[in-house]
Tab-separated table of C-alpha atoms in Angstrom:
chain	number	residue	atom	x	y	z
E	182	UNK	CA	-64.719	-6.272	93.099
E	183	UNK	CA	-61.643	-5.659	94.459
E	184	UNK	CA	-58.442	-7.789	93.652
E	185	UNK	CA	-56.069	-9.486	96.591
E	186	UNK	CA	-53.041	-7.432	97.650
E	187	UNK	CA	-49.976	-10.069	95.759
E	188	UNK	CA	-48.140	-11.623	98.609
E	189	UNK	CA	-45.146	-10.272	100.362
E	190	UNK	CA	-41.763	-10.687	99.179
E	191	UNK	CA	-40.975	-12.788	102.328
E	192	UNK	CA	-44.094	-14.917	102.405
E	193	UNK	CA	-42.903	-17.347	99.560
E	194	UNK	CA	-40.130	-18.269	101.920
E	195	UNK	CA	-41.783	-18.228	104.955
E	196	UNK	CA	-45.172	-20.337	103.827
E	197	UNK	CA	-45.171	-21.082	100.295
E	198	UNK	CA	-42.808	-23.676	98.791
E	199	UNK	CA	-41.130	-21.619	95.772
E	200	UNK	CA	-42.371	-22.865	92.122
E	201	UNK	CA	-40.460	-25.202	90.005
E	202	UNK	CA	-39.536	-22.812	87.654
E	203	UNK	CA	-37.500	-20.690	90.985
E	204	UNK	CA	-35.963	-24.108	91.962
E	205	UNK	CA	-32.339	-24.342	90.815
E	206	UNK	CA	-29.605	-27.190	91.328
E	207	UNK	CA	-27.342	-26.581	94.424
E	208	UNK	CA	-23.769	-27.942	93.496
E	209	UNK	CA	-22.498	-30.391	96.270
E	210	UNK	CA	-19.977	-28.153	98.299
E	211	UNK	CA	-16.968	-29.727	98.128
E	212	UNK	CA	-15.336	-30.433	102.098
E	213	UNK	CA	-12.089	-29.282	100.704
E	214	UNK	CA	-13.030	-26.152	98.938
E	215	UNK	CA	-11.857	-27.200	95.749
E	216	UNK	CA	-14.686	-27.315	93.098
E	217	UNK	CA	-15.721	-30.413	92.429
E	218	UNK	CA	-15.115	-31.779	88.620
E	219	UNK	CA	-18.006	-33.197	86.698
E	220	UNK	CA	-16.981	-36.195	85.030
E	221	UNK	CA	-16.483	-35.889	81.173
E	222	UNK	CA	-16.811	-37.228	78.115
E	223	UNK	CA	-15.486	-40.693	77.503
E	224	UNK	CA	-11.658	-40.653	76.130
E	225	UNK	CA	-11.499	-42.088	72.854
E	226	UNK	CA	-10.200	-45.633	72.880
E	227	UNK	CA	-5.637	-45.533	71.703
E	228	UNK	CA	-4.983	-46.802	68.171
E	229	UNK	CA	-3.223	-49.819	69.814
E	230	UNK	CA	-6.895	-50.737	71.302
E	231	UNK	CA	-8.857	-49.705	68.499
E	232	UNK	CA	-6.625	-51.813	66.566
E	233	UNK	CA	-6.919	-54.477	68.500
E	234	UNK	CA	-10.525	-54.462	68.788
E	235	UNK	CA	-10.924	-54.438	64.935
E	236	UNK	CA	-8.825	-57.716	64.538
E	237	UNK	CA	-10.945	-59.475	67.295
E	238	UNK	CA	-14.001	-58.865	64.965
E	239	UNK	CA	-15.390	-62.328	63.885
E	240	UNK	CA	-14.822	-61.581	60.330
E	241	UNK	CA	-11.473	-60.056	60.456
E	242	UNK	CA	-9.616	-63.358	59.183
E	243	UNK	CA	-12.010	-64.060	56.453
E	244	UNK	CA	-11.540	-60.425	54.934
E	245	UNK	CA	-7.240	-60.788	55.932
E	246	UNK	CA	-6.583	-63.929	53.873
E	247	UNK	CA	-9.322	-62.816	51.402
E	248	UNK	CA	-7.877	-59.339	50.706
E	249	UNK	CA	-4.060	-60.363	51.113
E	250	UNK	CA	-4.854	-63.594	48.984
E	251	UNK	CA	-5.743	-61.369	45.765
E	252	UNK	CA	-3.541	-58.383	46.644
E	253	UNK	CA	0.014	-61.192	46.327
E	254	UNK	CA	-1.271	-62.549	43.754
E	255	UNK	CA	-2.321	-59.148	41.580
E	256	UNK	CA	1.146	-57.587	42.451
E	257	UNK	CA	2.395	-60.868	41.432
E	258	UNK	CA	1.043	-60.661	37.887
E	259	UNK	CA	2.769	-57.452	37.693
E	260	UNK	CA	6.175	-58.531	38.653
E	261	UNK	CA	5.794	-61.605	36.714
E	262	UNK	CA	4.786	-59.356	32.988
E	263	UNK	CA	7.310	-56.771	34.497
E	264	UNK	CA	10.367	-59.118	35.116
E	265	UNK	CA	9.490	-61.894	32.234
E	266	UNK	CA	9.642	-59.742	29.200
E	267	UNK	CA	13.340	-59.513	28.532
E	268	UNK	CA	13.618	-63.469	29.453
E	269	UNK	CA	11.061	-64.478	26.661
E	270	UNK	CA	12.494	-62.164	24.275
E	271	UNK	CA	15.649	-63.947	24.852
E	272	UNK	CA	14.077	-67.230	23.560
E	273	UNK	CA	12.511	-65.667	20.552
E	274	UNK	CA	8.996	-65.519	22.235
E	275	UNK	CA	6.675	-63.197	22.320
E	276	UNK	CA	7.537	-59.979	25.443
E	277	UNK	CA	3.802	-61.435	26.956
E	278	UNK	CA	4.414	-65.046	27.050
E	279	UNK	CA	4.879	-65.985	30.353
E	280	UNK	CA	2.582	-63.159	31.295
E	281	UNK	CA	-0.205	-64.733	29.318
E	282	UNK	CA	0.370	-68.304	31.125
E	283	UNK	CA	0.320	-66.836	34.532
E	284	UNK	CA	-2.832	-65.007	34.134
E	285	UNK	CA	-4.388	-67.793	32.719
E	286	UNK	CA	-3.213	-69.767	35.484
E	287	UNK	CA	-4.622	-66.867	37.872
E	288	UNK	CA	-8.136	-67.241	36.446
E	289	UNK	CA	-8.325	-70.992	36.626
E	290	UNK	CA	-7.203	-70.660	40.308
E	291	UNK	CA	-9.499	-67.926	41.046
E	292	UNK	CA	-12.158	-70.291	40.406
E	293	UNK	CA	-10.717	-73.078	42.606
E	294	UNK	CA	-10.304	-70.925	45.282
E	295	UNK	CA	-14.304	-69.959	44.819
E	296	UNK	CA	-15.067	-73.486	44.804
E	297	UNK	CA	-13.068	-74.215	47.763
E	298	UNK	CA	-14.230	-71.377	49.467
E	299	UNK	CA	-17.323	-73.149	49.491
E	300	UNK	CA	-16.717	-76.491	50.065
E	301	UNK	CA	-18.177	-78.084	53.071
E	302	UNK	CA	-15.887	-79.533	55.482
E	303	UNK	CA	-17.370	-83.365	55.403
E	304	UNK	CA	-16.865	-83.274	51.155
E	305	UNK	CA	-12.763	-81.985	51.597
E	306	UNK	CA	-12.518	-84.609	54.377
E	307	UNK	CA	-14.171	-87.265	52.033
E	308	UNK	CA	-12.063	-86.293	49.540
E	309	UNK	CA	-8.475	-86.567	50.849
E	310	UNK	CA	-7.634	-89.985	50.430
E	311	UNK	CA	-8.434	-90.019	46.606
E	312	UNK	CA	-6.241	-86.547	46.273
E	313	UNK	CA	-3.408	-88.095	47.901
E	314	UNK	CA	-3.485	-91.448	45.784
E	315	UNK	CA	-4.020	-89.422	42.343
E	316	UNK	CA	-0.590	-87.063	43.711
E	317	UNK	CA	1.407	-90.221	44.813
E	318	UNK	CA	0.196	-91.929	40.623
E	319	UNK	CA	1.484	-88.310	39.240
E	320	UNK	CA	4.834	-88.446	40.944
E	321	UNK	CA	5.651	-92.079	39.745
E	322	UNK	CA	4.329	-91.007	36.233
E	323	UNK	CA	7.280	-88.394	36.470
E	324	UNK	CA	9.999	-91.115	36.848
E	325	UNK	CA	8.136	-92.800	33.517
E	326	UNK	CA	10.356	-92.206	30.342
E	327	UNK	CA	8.754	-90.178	27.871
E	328	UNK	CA	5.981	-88.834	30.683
E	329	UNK	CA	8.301	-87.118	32.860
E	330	UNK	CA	10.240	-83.850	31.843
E	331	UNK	CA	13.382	-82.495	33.164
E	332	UNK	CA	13.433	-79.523	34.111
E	333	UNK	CA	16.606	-77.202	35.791
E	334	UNK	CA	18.115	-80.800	36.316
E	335	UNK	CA	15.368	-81.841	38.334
E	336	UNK	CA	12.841	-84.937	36.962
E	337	UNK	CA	9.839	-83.010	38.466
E	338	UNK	CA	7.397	-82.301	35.415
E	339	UNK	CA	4.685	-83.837	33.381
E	340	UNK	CA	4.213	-82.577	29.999
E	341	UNK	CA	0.721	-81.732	29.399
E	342	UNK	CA	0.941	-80.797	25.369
E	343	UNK	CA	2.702	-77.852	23.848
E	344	UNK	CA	4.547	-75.544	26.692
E	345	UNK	CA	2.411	-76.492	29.640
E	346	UNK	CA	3.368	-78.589	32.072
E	347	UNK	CA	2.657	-79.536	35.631
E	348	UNK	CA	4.649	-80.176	38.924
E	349	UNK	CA	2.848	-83.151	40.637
E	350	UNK	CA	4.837	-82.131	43.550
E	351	UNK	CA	2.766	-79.234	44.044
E	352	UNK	CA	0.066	-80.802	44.290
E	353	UNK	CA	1.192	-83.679	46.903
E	354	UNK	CA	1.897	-80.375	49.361
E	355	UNK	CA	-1.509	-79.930	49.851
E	356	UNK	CA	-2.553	-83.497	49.637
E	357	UNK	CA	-0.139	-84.756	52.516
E	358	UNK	CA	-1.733	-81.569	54.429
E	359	UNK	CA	-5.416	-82.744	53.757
E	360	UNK	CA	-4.748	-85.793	54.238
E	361	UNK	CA	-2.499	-85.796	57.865
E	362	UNK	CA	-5.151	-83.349	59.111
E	363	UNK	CA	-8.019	-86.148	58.350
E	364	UNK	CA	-5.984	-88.877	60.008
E	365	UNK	CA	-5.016	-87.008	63.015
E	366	UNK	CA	-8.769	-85.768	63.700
E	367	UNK	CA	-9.941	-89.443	63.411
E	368	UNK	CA	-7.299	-90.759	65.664
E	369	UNK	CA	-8.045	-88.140	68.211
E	370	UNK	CA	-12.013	-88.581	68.334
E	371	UNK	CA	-10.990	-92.270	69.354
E	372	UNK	CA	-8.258	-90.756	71.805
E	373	UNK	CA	-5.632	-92.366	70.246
E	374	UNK	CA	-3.001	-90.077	70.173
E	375	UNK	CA	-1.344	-90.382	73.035
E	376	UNK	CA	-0.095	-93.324	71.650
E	377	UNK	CA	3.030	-92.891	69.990
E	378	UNK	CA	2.623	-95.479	67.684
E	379	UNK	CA	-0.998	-94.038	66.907
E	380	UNK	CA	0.757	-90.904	66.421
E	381	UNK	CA	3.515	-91.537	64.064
E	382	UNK	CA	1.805	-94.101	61.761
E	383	UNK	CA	0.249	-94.301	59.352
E	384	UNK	CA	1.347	-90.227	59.023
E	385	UNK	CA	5.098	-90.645	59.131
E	386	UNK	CA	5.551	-93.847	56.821
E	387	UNK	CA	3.047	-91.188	54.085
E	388	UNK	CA	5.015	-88.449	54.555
E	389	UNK	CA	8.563	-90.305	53.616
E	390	UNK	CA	6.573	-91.835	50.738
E	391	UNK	CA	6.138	-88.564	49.215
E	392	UNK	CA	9.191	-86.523	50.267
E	393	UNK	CA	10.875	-89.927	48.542
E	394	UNK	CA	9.094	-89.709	45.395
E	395	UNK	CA	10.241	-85.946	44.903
E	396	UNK	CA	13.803	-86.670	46.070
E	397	UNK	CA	14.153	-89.122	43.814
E	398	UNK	CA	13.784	-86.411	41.182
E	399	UNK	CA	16.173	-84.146	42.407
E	400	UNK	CA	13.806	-81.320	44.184
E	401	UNK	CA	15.233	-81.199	47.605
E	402	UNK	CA	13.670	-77.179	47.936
E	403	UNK	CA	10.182	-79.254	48.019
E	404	UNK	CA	11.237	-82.082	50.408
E	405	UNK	CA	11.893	-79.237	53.080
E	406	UNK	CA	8.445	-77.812	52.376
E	407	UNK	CA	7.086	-81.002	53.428
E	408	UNK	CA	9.453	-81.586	56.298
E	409	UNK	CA	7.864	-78.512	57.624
E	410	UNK	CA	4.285	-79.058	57.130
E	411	UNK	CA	5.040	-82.911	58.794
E	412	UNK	CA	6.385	-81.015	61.747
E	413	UNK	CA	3.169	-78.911	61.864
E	414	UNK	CA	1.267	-81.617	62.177
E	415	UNK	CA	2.575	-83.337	64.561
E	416	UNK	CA	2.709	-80.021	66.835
E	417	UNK	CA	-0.497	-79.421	66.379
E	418	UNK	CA	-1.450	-83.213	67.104
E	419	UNK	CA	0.305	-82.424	70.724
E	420	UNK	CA	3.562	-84.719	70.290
E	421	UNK	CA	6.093	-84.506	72.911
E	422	UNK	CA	9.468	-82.501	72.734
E	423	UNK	CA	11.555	-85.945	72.652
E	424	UNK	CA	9.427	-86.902	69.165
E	425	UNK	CA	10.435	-83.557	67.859
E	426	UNK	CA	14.158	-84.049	68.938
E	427	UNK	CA	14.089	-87.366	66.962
E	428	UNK	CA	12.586	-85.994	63.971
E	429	UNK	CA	14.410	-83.218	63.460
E	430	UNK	CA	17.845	-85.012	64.322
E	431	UNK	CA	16.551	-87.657	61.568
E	432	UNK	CA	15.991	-85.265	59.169
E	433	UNK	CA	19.451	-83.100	59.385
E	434	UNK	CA	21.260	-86.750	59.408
E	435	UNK	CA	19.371	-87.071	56.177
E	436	UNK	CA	19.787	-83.382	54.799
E	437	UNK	CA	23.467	-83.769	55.293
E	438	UNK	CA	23.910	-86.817	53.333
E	439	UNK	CA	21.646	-85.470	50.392
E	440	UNK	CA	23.801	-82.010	50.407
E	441	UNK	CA	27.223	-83.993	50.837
E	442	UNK	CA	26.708	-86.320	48.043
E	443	UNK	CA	25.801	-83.679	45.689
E	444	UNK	CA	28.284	-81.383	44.193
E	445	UNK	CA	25.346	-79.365	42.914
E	446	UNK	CA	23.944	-78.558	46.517
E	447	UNK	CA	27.414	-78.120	47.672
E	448	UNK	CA	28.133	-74.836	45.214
E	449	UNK	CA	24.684	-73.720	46.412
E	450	UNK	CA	25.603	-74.076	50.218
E	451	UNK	CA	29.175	-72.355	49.562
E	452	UNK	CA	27.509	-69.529	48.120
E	453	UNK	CA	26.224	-69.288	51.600
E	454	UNK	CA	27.002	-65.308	52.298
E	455	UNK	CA	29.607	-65.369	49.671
E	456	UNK	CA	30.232	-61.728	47.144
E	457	UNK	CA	32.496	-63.624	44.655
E	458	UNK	CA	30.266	-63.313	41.394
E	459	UNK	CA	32.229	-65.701	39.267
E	460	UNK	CA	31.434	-68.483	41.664
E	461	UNK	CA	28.388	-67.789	42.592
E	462	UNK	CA	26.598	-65.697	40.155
E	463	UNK	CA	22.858	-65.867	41.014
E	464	UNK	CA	23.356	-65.358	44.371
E	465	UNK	CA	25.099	-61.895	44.186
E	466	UNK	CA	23.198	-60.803	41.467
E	467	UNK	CA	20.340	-61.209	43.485
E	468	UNK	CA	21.806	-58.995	46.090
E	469	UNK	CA	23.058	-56.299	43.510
E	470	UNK	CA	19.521	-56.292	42.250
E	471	UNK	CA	18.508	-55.622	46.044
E	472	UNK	CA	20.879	-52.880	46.511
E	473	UNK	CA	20.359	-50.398	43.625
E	474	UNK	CA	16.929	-50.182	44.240
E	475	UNK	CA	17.458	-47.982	47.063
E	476	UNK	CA	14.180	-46.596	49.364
E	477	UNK	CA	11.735	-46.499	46.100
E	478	UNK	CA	13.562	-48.270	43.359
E	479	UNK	CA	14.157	-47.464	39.671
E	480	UNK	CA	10.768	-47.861	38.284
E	481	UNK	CA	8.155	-50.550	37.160
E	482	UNK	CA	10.274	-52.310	34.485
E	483	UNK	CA	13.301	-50.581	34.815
E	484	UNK	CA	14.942	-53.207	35.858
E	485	UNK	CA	19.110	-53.734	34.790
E	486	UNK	CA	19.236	-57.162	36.125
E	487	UNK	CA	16.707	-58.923	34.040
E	488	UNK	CA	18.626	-57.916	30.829
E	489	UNK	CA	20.390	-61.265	31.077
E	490	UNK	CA	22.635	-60.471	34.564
E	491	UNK	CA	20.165	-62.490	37.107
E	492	UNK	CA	18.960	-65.753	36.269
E	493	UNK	CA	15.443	-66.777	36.655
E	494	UNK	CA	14.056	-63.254	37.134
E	495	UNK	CA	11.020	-64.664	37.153
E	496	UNK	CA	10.576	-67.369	39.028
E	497	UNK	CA	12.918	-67.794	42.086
E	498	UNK	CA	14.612	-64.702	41.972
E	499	UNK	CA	11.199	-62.519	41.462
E	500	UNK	CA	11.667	-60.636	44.848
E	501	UNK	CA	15.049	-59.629	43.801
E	502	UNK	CA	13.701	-57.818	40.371
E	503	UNK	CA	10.475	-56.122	42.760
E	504	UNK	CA	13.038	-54.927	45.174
E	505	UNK	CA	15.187	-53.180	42.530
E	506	UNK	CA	11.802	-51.838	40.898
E	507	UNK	CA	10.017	-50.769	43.765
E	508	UNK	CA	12.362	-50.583	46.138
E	509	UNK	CA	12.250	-50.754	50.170
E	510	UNK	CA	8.795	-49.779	50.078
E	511	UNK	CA	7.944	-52.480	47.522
E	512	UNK	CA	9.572	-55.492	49.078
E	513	UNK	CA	8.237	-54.562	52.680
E	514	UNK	CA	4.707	-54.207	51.385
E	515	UNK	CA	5.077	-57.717	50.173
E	516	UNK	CA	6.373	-58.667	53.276
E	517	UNK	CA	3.651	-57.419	55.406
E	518	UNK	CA	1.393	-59.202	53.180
E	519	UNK	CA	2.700	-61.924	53.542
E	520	UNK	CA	3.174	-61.390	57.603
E	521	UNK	CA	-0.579	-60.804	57.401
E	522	UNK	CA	-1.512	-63.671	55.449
E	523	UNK	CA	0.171	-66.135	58.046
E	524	UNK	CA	-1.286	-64.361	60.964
E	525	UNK	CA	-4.680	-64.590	59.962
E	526	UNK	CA	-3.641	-67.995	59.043
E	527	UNK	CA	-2.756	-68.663	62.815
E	528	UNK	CA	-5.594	-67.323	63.788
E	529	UNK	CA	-8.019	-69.647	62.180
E	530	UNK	CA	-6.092	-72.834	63.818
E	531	UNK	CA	-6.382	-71.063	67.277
E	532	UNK	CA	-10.237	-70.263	67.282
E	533	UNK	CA	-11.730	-73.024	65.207
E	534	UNK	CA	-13.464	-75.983	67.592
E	535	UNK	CA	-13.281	-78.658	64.316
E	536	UNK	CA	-9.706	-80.724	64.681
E	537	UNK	CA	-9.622	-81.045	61.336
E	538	UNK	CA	-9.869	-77.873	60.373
E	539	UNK	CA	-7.230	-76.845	62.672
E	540	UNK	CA	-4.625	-79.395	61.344
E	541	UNK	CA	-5.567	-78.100	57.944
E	542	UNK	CA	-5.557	-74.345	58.959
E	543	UNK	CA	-2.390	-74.665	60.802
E	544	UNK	CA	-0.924	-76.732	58.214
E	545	UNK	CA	-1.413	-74.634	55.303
E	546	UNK	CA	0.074	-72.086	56.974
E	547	UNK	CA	2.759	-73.018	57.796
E	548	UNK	CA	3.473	-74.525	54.077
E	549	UNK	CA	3.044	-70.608	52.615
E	550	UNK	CA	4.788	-68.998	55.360
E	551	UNK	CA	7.918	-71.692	55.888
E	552	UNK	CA	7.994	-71.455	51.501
E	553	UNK	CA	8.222	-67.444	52.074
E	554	UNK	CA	10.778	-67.600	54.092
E	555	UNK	CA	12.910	-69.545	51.983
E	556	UNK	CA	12.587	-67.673	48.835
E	557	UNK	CA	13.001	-64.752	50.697
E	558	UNK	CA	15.705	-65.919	52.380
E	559	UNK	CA	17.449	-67.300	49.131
E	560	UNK	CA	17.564	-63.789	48.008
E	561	UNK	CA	18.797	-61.964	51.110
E	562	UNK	CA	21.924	-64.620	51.383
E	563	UNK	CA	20.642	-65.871	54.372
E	564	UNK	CA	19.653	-69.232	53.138
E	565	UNK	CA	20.869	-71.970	50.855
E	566	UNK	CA	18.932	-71.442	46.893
E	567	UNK	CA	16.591	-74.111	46.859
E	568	UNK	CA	14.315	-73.403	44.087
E	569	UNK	CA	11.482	-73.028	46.102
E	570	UNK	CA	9.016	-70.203	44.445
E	571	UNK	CA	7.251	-67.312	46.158
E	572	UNK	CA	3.714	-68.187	46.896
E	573	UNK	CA	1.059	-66.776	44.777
E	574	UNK	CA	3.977	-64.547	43.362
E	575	UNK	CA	6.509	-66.103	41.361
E	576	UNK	CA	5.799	-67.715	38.232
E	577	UNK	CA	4.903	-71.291	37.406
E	578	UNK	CA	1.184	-72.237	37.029
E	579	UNK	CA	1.599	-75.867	38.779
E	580	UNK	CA	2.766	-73.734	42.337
E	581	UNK	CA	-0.016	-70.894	41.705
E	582	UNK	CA	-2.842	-73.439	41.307
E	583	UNK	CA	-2.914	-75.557	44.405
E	584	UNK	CA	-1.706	-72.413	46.523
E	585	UNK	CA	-5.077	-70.023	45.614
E	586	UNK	CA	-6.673	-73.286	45.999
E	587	UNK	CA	-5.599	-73.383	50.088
E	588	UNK	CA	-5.809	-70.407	50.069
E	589	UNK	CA	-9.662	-70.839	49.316
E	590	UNK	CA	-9.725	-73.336	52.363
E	591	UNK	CA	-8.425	-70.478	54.410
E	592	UNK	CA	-11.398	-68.368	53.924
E	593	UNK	CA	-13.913	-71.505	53.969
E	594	UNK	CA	-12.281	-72.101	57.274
E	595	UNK	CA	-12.838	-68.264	58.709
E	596	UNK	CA	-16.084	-68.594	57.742
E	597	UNK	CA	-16.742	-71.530	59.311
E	598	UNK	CA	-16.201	-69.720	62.847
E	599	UNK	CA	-18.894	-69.726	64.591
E	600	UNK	CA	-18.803	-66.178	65.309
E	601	UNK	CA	-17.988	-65.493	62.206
E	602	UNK	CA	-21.422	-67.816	60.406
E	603	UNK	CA	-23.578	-65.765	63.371
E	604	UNK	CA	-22.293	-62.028	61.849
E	605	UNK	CA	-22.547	-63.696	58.425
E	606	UNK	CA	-26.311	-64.541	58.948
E	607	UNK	CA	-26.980	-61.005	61.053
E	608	UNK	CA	-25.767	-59.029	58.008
E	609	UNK	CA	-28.112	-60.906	55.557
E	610	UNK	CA	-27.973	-60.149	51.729
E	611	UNK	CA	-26.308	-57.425	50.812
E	612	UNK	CA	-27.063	-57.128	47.303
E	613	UNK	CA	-30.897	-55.489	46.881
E	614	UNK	CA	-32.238	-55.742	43.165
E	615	UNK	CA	-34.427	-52.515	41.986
E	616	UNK	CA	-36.722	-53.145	39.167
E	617	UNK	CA	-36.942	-50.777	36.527
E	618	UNK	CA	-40.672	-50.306	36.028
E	619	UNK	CA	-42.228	-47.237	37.681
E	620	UNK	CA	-43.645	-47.513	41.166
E	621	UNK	CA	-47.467	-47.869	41.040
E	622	UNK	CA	-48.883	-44.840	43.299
E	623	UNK	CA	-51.874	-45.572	45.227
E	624	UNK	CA	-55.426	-44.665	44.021
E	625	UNK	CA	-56.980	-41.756	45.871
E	626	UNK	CA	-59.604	-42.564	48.234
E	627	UNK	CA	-61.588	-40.021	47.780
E	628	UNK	CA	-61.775	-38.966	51.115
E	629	UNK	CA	-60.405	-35.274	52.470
């Protein structure tokens, strides 16, 4: 049987469409005669976007105030054993004394800051009318003889047994905060703040209760905390520019008496910018301290100016003794955690939908960061000393207690977001227990 003669080479293009395998793409000719360019890979998004798409994740703020919460306060417990050694010596105590109080102070507020954390937002608002009442009972129970201590020349302190004592004062920051922030959000489910007189009382007559009661001790550094977080309030609450003009004209009237009828305050606001160490001591030391620690400073605990030069190493002037230790680097890392702190701070006012929660958010905020910035400012020279501490850094167990414990309410409040309780509840539990018995391997069957 003879086979077929194969086809001519022609007849696949003349009859025959040509197989798949002979078919091959025919690039578009381009009308110009330029070759046309295949679009590429996606460009990989700047580190400005990449940035900013990381901080718009819905759990951003409750890692920020989370991570920045513990990092202050850790480097804090550093400065505070690194800075407070020399100062206890000097009273014939042991190097670790005011170490040991602060870290017990740091535990105890670790666990009110896990507890409020986890507070629900109906038990905090039920609860901010007895926290303000017990605060307003502890600063009258200062002014008691034999209660109150005085402290620095300030009436501010209630002995507690042995060396611990506690600043009621503190405590009424975060009271007036709660309790404004609960007041306001009633108000405005009723609509009632456009009302001036809605508005302003009952929340003004509270505030000058308290900012009374601590000026009648002698704490003025603490009065202008309060100013501030009154003013955040009411900015929050939506109240006009001519209220604010009134307030704040009120208050400097106020201020200025205060300062000019105290020779104290007076030496404080001369030292304003001054150099002249014999006049104003503190207040250059500080800046020497500042000034010889150069880009990376002299060392952990190498410190001159503690040895009895700088007053209050510790406590006020803390930031002073970290710059000279750790330099530049060391007092701008605090700074941006601090800068970081506030903004996720401002954050969690902006995108909650709760009112109170953003009077509380914003509130607290603006109590750590407007506190900050005068310590911080104390120190440069830029500001009057006022005796305000650093949050979560400085010493004193009666300022690190109630400020771990907002921040606590910062993180309950980030996770509160709705966003952020949807990625919460995606992710599940991320802890998976293995049990240490043997897995059990299936019988055979038996079958091949």
């Amino acid at each position: 049987m003879t086979q077929a003669p194969p086809p001519a080479a022609g007849s696949a293009r003349r009859g025959r469409a040509p197989a798949a395998a002979d078919r091959r793409p025919v690039p578009p000719r381009p009308r110009s005669g330029r070759p046309v360019r295949r679009p590429g890979p996606p460009r990989a998004p700047r580190p400005l976007e990449r940035l900013r798409r990381a901080w718009d994740r819905p759990l951003t703020a409750y890692y920020v105030v989370l991570g920045t919460g513990l990092l202050i306060t850790a480097l804090g417990l550093v400065m505070v054993f690194s800075a407070s050694q020399i100062q206890a010596l000097r009273y014939d105590l042991p190097a670790t004394h005011y170490f040991r109080k602060q870290l017990l102070a740091a535990v105890i507020g670790t666990v009110l800051l896990l507890i409020a954390s986890r507070v629900p937002v109906r038990l905090l608002r039920a609860l901010t009318y007895p926290f303000l009442a017990c605060s307003v009972v502890l600063l009258i129970l200062v002014q008691v003889p034999g209660i109150g201590v005085r402290v620095n020349g300030n009436s501010n302190w209630i002995a507690l047994g042995g060396s611990f004592q506690i600043q009621p004062s503190e405590f009424a920051k975060l009271a007036l905060i709660l309790w404004g922030g609960d007041l306001l959000a009633r108000k405005g489910e009723r609509n009632l703040l456009v009302q001036w007189r809605h508005l302003l009382i009952p929340l003004i007559p509270g505030a000058l209760l308290v900012c009374g009661l601590v000026m009648f001790g002698g704490d003025m550094g603490t009065v202008m905390v309060i100013i501030a977080e009154l003013f955040a309030l009411l900015w929050l609450a939506g109240a006009p520019t001519r209220l604010f003009a009134g307030v704040i004209g009120t208050a400097a009237v106020l201020g200025t008496l205060f300062i000019v009828t105290s020779s104290h305050r007076m030496d404080r606001l001369s030292c304003l910018g001054s150099t002249d160490a014999d006049n104003c001591w503190q207040a250059v030391h500080g800046l020497y301290a500042l000034a010889s620690g150069g880009w990376f400073g002299s060392g952990l605990g190498a410190s001159v100016e503690k040895w009895g030069e700088l007053p209050e190493p510790h406590t006020d002037f803390i930031f002073a003794i970290t710059g000279e230790e750790l330099g530049l680097v060391g007092t701008l890392s605090v700074l941006g955690l601090f800068a970081a702190l506030g903004y996720a701070g401002i954050r969690v006012a902006g995108r909650t939908e709760d009112p109170f929660v953003r009077y509380a958010a914003g509130g607290i905020t603006a109590w750590l960061m407007t506190q900050t910035v005068i310590n911080i400012g104390a120190v440069l020279g830029l500001l009057p000393i006022a005796g305000v501490p650093l949050p979560l850094f400085s010493y004193g167990g009666s300022a690190l207690l109630p400020t771990m414990a907002a921040v606590g309410l910062l993180i309950a409040f980030a996770r509160g977001e709705p966003a952020a309780r949807s990625a919460l509840a995606a992710r599940g539990p991320r802890l998976k227990w293995k049990t240490m018995g043997r897995r059990r391997r299936p019988a055979p069957s038996g079958e091949r």
